[in-house]
XYZ file of C-alpha atoms in Angstrom:
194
model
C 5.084 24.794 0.388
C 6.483 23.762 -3.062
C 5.876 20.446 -4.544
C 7.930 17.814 -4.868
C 8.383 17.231 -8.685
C 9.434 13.613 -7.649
C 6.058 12.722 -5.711
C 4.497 10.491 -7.909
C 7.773 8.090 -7.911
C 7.953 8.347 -3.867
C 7.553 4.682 -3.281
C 9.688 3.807 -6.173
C 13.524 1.867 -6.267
C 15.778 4.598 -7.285
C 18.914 3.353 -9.723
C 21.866 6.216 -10.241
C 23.697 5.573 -13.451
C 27.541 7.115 -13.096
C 29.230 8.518 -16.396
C 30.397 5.474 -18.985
C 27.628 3.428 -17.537
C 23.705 2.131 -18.116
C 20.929 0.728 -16.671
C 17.849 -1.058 -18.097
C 14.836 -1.688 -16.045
C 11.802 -4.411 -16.864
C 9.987 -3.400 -13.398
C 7.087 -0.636 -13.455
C 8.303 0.816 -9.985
C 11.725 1.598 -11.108
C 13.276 5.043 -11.687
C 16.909 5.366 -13.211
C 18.722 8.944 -12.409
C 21.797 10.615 -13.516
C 23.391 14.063 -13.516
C 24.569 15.522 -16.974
C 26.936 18.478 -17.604
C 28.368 17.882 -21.097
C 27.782 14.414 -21.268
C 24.649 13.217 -22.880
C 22.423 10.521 -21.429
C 19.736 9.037 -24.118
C 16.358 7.757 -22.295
C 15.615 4.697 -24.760
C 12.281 2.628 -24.047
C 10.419 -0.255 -25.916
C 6.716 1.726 -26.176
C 5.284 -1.661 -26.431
C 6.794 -3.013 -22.976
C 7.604 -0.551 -21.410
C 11.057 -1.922 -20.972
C 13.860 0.546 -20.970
C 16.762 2.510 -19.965
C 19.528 5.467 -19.488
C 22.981 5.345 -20.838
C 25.580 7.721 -19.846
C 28.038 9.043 -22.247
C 31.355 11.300 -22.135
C 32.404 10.911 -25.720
C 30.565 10.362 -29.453
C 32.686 7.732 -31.078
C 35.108 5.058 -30.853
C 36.157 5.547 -34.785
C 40.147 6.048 -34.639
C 40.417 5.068 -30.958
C 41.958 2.117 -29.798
C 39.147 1.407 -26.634
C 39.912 -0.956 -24.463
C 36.780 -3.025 -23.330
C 36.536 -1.060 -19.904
C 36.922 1.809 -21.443
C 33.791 1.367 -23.938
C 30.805 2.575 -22.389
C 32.494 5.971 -22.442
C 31.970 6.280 -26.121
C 28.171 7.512 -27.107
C 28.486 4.734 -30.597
C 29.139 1.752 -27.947
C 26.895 3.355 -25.326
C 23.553 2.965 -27.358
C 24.055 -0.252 -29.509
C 24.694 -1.500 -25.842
C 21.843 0.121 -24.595
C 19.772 -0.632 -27.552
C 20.993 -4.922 -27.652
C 20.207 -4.963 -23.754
C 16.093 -3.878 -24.042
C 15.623 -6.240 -27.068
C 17.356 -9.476 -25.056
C 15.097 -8.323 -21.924
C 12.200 -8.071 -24.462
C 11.872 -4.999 -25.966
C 11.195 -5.015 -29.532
C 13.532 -2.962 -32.057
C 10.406 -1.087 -34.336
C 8.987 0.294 -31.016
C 11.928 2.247 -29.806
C 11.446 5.442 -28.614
C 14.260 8.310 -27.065
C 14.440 11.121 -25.229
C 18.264 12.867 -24.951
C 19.760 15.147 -22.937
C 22.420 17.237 -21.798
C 25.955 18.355 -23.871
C 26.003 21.583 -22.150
C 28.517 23.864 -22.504
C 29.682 24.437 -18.629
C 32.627 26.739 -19.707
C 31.596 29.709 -21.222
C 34.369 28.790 -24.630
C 32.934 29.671 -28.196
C 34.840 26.350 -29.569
C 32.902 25.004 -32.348
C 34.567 21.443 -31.296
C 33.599 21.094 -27.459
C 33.031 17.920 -26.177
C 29.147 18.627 -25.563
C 28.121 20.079 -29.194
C 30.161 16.852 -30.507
C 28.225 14.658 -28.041
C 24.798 16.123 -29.400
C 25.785 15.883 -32.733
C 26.866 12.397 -32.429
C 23.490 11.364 -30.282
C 21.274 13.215 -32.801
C 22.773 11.966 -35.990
C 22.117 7.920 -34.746
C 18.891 8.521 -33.727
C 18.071 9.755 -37.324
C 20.092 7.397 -38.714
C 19.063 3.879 -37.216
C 15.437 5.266 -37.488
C 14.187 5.559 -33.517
C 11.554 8.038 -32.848
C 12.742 10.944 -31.156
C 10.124 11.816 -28.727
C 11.934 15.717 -26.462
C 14.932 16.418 -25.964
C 17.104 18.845 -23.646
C 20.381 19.777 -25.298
C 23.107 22.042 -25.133
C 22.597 25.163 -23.176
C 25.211 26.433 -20.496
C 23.943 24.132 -17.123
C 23.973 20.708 -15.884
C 21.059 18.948 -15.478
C 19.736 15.716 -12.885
C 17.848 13.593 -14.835
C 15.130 11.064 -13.598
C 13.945 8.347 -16.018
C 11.143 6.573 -15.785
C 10.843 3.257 -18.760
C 7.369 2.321 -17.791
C 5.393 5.265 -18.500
C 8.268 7.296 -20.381
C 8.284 10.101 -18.297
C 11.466 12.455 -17.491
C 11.608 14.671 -15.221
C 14.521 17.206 -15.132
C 16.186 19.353 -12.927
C 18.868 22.300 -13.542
C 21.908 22.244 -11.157
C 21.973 24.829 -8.452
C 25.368 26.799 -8.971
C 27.241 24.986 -5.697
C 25.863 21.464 -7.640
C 27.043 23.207 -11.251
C 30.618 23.573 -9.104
C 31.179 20.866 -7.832
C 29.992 18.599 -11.939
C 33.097 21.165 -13.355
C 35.342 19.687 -11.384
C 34.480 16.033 -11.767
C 34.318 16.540 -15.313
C 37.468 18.099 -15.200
C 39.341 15.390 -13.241
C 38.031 13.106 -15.784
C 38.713 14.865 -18.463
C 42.756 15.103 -16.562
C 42.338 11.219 -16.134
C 40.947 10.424 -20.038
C 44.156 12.874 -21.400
C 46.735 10.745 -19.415
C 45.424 7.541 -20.952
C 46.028 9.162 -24.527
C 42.175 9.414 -24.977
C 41.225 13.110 -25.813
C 41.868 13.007 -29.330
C 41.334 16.626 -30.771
C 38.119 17.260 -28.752
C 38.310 19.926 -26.528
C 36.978 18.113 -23.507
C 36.092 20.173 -20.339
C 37.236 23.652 -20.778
């Protein structure tokens, strides 16, 4: 009988983040979740505390967008200083910041150079470097979608590649966001989702 890789969080509160959301966690027993095709999710804790969280991402930047304030948490540049503010007001401190990213995969087989996931990467890889957090894994790119489960208090991840029914059925959310995002005027010259 195979193991369940989630067995050591069984008696754990469960918290699902959707895409353009987070979640932040102060409590040891808490696990935060959230499934990834070319959207990137950064795992951000305090290693200190032990306080942390998952943001959920669709796009890198806000820069030449005019974002609307429910429309933010889409963007990966409002995503982490959100992210980032939250765990220092719950107690985290700012030199003790450690991440873990994931995701941007390419879900539809295209050779662009400009798809939304290799943009999300870059985006997530170049403010990591640049505001100076230590970058502890990371699971990036590739051509599957991933379920991620985050644990703040210890650190751990634990990830899981889609099934291709599960890898189906992420396409066609993304793409009926990605249908959604172009009729608000908010694709800009990304290729989104294939």
């Amino acid at each position: 009988m195979a193991q369940n890789p989630l067995a050591e969080f069984e008696n754990y509160s469960f918290h699902n983040v959707l895409p353009g959301h987070f979640k932040i966690t102060t409590r040891d027993d808490e696990v935060i979740s959230t499934l990834l095709g070319s959207c990137v999710a950064a795992c951000l804790r305090c290693s200190r505390t032990g306080i942390g969280g998952l943001n959920h991402f669709l796009l890198p930047s806000t820069r030449g967008r005019d974002v609307c304030k429910d429309q933010s948490m889409r963007y990966g540049d409002f995503a982490m200083e959100k992210l980032i503010g939250s765990i220092i007001r719950s107690g985290g401190h700012r030199d003790s910041l450690e991440v873990k990213v994931f995701g941007g995969a390419n879900l539809y087989d295209t050779d662009s150079k400009k798809t939304i996931g290799r943009s999300n990467i870059q985006f997530v890889l170049d403010f990591v470097h640049s505001e100076g957090i230590s970058l502890l894994a990371e699971d990036i790119g590739g051509t599957s979608g991933r379920k991620i489960y985050y644990h703040p208090a210890s650190g751990k991840v634990k990830v899981q590649t889609l099934n291709k029914q599960k890898e189906q059925d992420l396409k066609a959310s993304e793409r009926n966001y990605g249908h959604k995002l172009d009729n608000e005027g908010d694709s800009g010259t990304i290729e989104l989702f294939g």
